[in-house]
Coordinates of C-alpha atoms and ligand atoms in Angstrom, one line a residue:
X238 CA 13.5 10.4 -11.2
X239 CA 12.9 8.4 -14.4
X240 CA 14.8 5.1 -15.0
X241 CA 16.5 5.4 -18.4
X242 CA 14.7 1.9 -20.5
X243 CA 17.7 -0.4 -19.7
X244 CA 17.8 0.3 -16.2
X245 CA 14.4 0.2 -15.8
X246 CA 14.2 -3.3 -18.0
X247 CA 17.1 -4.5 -15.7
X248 CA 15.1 -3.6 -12.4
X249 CA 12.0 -4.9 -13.6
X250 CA 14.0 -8.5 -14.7
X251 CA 15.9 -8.7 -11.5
X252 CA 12.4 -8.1 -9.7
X253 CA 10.5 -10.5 -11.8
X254 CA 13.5 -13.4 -11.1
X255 CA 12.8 -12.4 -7.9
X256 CA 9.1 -12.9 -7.2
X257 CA 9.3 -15.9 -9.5
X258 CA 12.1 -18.0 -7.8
X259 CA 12.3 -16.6 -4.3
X260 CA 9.0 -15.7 -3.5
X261 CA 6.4 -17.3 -4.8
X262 CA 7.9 -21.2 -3.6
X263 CA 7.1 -19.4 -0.7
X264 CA 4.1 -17.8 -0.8
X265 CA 1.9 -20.9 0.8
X266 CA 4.2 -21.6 3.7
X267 CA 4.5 -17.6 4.4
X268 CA 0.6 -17.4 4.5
X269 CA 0.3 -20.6 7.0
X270 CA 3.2 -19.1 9.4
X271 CA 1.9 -16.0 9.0
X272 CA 5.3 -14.7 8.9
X273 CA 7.8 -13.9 6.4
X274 CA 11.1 -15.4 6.9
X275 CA 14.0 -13.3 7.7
X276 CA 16.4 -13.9 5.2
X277 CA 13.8 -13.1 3.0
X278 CA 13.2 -10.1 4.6
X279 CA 17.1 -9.3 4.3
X280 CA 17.0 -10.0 0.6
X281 CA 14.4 -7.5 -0.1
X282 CA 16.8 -4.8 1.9
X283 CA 19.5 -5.7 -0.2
X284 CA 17.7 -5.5 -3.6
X285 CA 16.9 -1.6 -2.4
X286 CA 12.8 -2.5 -2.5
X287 CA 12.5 -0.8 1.0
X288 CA 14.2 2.6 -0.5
X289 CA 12.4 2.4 -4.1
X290 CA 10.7 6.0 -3.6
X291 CA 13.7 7.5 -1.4
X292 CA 15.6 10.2 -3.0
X293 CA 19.5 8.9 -3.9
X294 CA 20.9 11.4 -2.0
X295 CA 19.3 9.6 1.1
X296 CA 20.3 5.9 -0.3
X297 CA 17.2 5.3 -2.2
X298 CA 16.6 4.3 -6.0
X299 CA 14.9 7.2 -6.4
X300 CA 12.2 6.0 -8.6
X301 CA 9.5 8.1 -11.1
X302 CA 5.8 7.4 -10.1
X303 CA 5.6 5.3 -13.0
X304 CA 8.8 3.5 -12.4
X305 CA 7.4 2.9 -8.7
X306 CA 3.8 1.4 -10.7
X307 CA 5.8 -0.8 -13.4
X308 CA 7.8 -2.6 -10.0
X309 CA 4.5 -2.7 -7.7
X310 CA 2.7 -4.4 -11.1
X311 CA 5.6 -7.0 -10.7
X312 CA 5.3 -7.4 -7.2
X313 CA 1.7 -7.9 -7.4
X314 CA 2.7 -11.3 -9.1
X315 CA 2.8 -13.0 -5.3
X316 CA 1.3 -12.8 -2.1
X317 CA 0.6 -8.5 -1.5
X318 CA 2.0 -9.5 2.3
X319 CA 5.6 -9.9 0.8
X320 CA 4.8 -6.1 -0.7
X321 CA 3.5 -5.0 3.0
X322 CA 7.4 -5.6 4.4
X323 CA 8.6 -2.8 2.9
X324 CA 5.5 -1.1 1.1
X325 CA 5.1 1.8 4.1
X326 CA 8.9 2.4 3.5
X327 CA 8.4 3.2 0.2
X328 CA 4.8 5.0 0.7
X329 CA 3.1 6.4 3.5
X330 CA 5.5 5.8 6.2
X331 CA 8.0 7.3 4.3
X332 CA 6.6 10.2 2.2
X333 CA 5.5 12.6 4.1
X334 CA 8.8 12.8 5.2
X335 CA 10.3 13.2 2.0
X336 CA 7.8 15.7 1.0
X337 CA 7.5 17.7 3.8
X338 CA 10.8 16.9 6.0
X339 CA 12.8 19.6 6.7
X340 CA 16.8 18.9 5.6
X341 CA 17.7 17.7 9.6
X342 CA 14.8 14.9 9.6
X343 CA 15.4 13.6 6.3
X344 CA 19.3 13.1 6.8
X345 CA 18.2 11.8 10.6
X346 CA 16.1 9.2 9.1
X347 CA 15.8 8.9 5.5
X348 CA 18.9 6.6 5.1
X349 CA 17.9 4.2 7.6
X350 CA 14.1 4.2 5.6
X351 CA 15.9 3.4 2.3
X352 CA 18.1 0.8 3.4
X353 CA 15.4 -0.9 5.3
X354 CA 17.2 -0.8 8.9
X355 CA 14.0 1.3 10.1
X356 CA 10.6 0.3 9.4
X357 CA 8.5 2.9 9.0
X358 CA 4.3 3.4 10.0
X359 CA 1.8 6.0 9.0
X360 CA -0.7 5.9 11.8
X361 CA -3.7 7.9 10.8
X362 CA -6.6 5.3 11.4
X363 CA -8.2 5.6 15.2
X364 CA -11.3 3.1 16.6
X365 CA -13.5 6.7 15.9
X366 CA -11.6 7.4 12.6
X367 CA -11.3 5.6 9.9
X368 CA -13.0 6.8 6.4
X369 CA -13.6 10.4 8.8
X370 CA -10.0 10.6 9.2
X371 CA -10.0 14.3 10.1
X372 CA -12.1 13.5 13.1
X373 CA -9.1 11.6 14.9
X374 CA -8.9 12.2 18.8
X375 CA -5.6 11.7 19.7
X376 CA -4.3 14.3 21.3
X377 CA -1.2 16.6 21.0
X378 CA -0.7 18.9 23.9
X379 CA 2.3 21.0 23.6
X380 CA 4.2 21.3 26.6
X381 CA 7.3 23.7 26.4
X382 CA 9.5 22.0 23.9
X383 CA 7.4 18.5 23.4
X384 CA 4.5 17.8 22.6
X385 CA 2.6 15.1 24.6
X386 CA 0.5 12.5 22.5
X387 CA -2.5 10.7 24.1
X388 CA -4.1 8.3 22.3
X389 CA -5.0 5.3 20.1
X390 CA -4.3 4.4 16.6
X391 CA -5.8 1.2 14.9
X392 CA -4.9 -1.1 11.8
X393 CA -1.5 0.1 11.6
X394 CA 0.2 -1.8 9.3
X395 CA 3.9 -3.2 10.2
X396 CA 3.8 -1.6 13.7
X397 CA 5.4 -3.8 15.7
X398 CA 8.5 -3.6 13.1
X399 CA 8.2 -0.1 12.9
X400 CA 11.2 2.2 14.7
X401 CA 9.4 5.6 13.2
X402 CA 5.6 6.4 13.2
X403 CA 4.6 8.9 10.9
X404 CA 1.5 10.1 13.5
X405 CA -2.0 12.6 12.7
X406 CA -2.6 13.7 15.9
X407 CA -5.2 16.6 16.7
X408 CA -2.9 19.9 18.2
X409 CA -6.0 22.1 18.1
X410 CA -8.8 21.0 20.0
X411 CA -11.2 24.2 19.2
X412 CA -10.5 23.4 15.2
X413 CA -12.9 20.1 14.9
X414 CA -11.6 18.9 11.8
X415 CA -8.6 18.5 9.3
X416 CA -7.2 22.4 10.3
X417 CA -6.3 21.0 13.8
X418 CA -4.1 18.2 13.0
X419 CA -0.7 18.1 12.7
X420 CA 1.9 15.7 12.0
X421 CA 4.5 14.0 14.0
X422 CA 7.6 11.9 13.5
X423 CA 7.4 9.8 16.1
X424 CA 10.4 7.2 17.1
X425 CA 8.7 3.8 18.7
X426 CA 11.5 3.8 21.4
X427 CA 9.6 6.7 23.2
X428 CA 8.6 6.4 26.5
X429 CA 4.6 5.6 26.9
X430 CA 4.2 4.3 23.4
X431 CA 3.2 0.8 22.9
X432 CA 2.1 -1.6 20.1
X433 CA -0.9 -3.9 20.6
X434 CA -1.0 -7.4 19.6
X435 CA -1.2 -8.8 15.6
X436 CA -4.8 -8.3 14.7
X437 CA -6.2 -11.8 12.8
X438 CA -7.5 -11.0 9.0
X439 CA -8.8 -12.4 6.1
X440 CA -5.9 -12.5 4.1
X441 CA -2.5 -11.3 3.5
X442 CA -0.9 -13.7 6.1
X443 CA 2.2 -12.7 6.8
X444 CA 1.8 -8.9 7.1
X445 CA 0.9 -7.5 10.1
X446 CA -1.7 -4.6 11.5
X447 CA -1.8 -3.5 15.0
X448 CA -3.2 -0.9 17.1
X449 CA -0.4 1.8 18.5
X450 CA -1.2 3.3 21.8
X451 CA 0.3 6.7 23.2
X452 CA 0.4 7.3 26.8
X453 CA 1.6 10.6 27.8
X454 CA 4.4 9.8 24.6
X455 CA 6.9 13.1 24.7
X456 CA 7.5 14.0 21.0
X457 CA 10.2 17.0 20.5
X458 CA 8.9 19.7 18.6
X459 CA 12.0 19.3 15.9
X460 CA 9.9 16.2 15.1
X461 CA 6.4 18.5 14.0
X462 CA 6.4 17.2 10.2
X463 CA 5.1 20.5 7.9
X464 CA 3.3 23.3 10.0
X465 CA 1.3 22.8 12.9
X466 CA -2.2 22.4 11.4
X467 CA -1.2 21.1 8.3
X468 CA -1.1 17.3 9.2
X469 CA -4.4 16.6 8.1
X470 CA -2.9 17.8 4.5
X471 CA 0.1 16.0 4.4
X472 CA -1.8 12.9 5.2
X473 CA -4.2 13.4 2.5
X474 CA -1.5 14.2 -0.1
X475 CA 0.9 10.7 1.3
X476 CA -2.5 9.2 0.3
X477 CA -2.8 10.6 -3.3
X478 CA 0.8 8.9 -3.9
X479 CA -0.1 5.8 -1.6
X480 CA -3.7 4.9 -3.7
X481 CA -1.1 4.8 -7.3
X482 CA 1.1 2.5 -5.4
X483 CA -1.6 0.6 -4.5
X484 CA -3.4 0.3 -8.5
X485 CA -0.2 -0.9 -9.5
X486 CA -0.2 -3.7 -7.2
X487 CA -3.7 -4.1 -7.8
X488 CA -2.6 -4.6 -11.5
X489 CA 0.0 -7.1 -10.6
X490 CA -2.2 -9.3 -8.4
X491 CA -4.7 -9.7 -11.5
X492 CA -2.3 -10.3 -14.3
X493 CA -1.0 -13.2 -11.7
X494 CA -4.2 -14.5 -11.6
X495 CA -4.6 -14.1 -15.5
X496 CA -1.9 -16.2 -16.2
X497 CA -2.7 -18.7 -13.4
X498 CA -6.3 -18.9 -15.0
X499 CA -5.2 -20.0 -18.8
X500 CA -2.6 -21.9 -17.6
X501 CA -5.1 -23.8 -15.3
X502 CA -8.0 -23.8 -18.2
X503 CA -5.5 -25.0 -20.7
X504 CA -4.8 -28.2 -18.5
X505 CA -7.8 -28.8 -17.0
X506 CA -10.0 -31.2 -19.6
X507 CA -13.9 -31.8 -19.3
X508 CA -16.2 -32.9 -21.7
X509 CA -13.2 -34.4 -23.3
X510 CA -11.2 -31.1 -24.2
X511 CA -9.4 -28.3 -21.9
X512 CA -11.9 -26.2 -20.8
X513 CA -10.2 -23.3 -22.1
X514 CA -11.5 -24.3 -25.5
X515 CA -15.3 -23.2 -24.1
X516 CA -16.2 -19.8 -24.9
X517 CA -18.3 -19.1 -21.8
X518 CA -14.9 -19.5 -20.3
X519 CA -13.0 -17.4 -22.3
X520 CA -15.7 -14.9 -21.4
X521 CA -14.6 -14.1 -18.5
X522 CA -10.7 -14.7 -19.2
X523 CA -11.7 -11.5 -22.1
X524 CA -13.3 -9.8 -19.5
X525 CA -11.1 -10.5 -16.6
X526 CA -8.0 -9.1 -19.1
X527 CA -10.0 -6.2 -20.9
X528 CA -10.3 -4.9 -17.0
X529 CA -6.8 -5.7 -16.1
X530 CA -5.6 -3.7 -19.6
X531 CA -7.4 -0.9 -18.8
X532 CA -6.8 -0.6 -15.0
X533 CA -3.1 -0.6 -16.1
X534 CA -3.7 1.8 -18.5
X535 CA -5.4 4.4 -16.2
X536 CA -2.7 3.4 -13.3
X537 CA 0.5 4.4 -15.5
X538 CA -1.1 7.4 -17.4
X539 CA -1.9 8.5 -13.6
X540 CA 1.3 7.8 -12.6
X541 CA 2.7 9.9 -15.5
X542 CA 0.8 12.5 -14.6
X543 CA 1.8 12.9 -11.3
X544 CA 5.3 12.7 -12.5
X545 CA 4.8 16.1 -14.4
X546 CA 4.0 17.6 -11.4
X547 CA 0.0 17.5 -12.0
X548 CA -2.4 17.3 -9.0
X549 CA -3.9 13.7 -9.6
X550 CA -6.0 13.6 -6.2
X551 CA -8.8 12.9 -8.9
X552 CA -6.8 9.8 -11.2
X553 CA -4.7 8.3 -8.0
X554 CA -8.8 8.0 -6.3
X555 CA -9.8 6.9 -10.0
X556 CA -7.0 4.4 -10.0
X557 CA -7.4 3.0 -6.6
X558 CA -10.9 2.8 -6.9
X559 CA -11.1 0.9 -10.3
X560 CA -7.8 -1.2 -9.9
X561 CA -9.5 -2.3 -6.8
X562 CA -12.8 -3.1 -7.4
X563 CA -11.3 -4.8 -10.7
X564 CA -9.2 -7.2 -9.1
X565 CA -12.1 -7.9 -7.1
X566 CA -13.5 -9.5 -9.9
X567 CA -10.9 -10.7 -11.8
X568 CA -10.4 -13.0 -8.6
X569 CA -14.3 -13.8 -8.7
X570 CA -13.5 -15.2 -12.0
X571 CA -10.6 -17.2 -11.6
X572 CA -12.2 -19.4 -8.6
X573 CA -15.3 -20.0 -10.9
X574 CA -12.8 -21.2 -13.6
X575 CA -11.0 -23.2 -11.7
X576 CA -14.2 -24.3 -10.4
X577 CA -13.9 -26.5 -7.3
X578 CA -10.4 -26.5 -6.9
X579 CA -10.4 -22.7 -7.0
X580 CA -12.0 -23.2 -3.6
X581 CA -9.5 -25.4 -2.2
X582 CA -6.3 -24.3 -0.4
X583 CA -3.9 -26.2 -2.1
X584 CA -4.4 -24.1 -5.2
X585 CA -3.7 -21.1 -4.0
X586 CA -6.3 -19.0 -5.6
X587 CA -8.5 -18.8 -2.3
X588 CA -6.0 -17.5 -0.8
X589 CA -5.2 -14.5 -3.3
X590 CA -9.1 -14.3 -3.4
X591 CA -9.1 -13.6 0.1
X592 CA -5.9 -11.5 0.0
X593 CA -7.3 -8.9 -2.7
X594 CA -9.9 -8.0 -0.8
X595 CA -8.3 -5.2 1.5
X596 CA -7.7 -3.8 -1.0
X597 CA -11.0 -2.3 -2.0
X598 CA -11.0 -0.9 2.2
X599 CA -7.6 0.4 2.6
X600 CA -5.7 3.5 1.5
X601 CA -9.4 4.3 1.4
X602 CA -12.3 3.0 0.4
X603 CA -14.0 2.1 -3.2
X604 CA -16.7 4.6 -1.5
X605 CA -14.6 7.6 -0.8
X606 CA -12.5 7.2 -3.6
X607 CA -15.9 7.7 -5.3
X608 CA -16.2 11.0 -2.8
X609 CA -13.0 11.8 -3.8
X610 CA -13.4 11.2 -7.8
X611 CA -17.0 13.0 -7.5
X612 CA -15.9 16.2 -5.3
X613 CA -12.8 17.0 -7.8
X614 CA -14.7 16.5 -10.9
X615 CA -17.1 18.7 -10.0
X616 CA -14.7 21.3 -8.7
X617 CA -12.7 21.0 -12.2
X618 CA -16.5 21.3 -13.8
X619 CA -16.3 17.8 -15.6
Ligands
COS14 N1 -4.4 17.0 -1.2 C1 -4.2 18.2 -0.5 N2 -5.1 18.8 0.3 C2 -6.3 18.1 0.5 C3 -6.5 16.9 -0.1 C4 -5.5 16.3 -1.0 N3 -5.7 15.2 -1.6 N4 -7.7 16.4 0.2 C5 -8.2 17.3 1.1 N5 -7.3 18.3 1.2 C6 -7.5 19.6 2.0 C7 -8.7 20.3 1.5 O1 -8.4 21.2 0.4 C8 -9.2 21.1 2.7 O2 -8.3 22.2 2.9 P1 -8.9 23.7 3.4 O3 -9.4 23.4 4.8 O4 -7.7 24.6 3.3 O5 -10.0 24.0 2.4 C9 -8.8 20.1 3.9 O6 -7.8 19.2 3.4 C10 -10.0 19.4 4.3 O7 -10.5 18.6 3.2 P2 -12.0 18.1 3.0 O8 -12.9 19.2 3.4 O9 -12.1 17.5 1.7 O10 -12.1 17.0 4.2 P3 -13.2 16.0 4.6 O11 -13.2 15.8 6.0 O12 -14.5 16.4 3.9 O13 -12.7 14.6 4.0 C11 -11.9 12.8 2.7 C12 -11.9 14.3 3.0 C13 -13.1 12.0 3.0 C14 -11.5 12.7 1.3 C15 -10.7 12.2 3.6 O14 -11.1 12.2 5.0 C16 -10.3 10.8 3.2 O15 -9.5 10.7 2.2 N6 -10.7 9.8 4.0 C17 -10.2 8.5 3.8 C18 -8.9 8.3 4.6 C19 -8.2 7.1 4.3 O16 -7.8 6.9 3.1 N7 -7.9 6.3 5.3 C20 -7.2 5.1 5.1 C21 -6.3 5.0 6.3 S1 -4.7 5.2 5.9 S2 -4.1 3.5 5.4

């Protein structure tokens, strides 16, 4: 549902006081524990962020697609692992529930989503499938009333917090690909299921990836999400929402690094004047903000979109893809302009260097975004 403009401007204010005063003070000592404190964690739940995309009736804010871009743009203004707390509440742990749920699993577990007392995972990545992601293997044997998962999922993002799995599991052995998947709601209390340990990444310290393993795991069949077969498609459409999401923050994260780059360049004198008096250094601040401009552009006009009820599998790839690949180089840019001290810790802009570079891999990658942005422009014949 669309905010009206003071509630939105109110939201977006409280958020921006928010990242500004509680999170980024933060941000360094949250990347070298590699852990978010708890009462930070708590202050999230009680701002609503984990049930921003829930509908109200659940507990949720509720939010447009847009409305959902303009907060993940202000959220991109710190460390993305603050966002990864409660970012698969809000996407793809939660919204293939909400779009495919039938009434009795969203009132089981919708409210706890949106209030943030259940963490939520979307486990679709396997060692053999990653960008192939209709060639997973694990296994879902149905056994009179359960069906019995065998398997392993990889990079799963906030498993160990996670008491529901949204899971892609293969139910259909003779159908090879994305027609003999289905989708589970899986509860991580279930006998045989267990979380491996915290993978170590590049970035984003302070948000967590692990792989899930199922071991003879009995799932009731109440907990089938959509029809059997159909998982492969309720991943794929999660994913249309998830890569918007994603854009926005991308958005965020270089309009941060904007601002950290003219403030820097304004301070910072050689040749006895602030280097942001040199023009090969406004060069790249213009091209660093032409990108971000129109990445935000493309983002909200996608997220509008999507909000009219338009298919936009071809402008949430187009948005991921670009947002991504953009913020790549916007944070390039801002380690050349701050020059050696962009290399250092203590300035922070490593780290975000380092941080925005999942981004071009996850939700998919830049290449089959490309796949994705190719195959639908050709099927709409430009
Ligand atoms: N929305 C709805 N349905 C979709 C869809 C979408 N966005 N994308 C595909 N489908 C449907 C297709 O219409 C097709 O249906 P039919 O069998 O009825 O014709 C079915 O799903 C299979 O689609 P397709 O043939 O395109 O599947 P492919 O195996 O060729 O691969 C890609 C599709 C590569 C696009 C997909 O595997 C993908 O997105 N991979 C990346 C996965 C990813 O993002 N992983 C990140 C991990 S999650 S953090």
């Amino acid at each position: 549902m669309a905010l009206d403009i003071d509630t939105r401007e109110h939201l977006i204010e409280t958020l921006r006081r928010f990242v500004a005063e509680r999170l980024r003070p933060i941000e360094a000592q949250v990347a070298e524990n590699d852990a978010i404190p708890d009462d930070v964690l708590g202050e999230m739940r009680d701002l609503g962020l984990y049930g921003l995309s829930i509908p109200e009736e659940y507990g949720g804010l509720d939010l447009s697609m847009e409305d959902e871009c303009l907060v993940g743009i202000e959220l991109g203004r710190t460390s993305p692992a603050f966002r990864s707390a409660f970012g698969t509440n809000v996407g793809i742990g939660s919204q293939g529930l909400v779009m495919f749920g039938t009434p009795e699993q969203k009132a089981k577990w919708l409210p706890g989503i949106a209030s943030g007392e259940i963490v939520t995972s979307f486990a679709l990545t396997e060692p053999e499938a990653g960008s192939d992601s209709a060639a997973v293997r694990t296994r879902a044997t149905r056994d009179g009333d359960v069906y019995v998962l065998n398997g392993t999922k990889r990079y799963i993002t906030n498993a160990r917090r996670a008491g529901l799995f949204t899971v892609m599991a293969r139910s259909n052995p003779d159908i090879k690909g994305g027609g003999g998947v289905s989708a589970f709601l899986v509860p991580s209390d279930l006998t045989g299921l267990s979380v491996g340990k915290s993978e170590k990444k590049m970035g984003q310290q302070g948000a967590h990836i692990h792989d899930v393993n199922f071991e003879n795991v009995r799932v009731p069949v109440e907990n089938l999400l959509g029809a059997e077969g159909e998982g492969f498609k309720v991943a794929m459409q999660v994913l249309d929402r998830g890569r918007l999401h994603i854009a926005g923050i991308c958005v965020g994260v270089a309009e941060r690094l904007l601002a950290d780059c003219v403030a820097y360049a304004s301070e910072r004198k050689q040749f006895g004047q602030a280097i942001a008096n040199f023009q090969l250094i406004q060069g790249m601040i213009a091209d660093s903000k032409t990108e971000a401009l129109a990445a935000r552009a493309l983002t909200l006009e996608s997220a509008r979109k999507r909000d009219l009820g338009e298919n936009v599998t071809l402008e949430a790839a187009a948005s991921k893809y670009y947002a991504s690949e953009m913020v790549g180089r916007v944070a390039d840019r801002a380690v050349q302009i701050f020059g050696g001290a962009g290399y250092i810790a203590d300035y922070g802009i490593e780290r975000l260097y380092r941080d925005v570079r999942i981004f071009r891999i996850y939700e998919g990658t830049s290449q089959i975004q490309q796949i994705v942005i190719a195959r639908e422009t050709m099927k709409r014949g430009g």
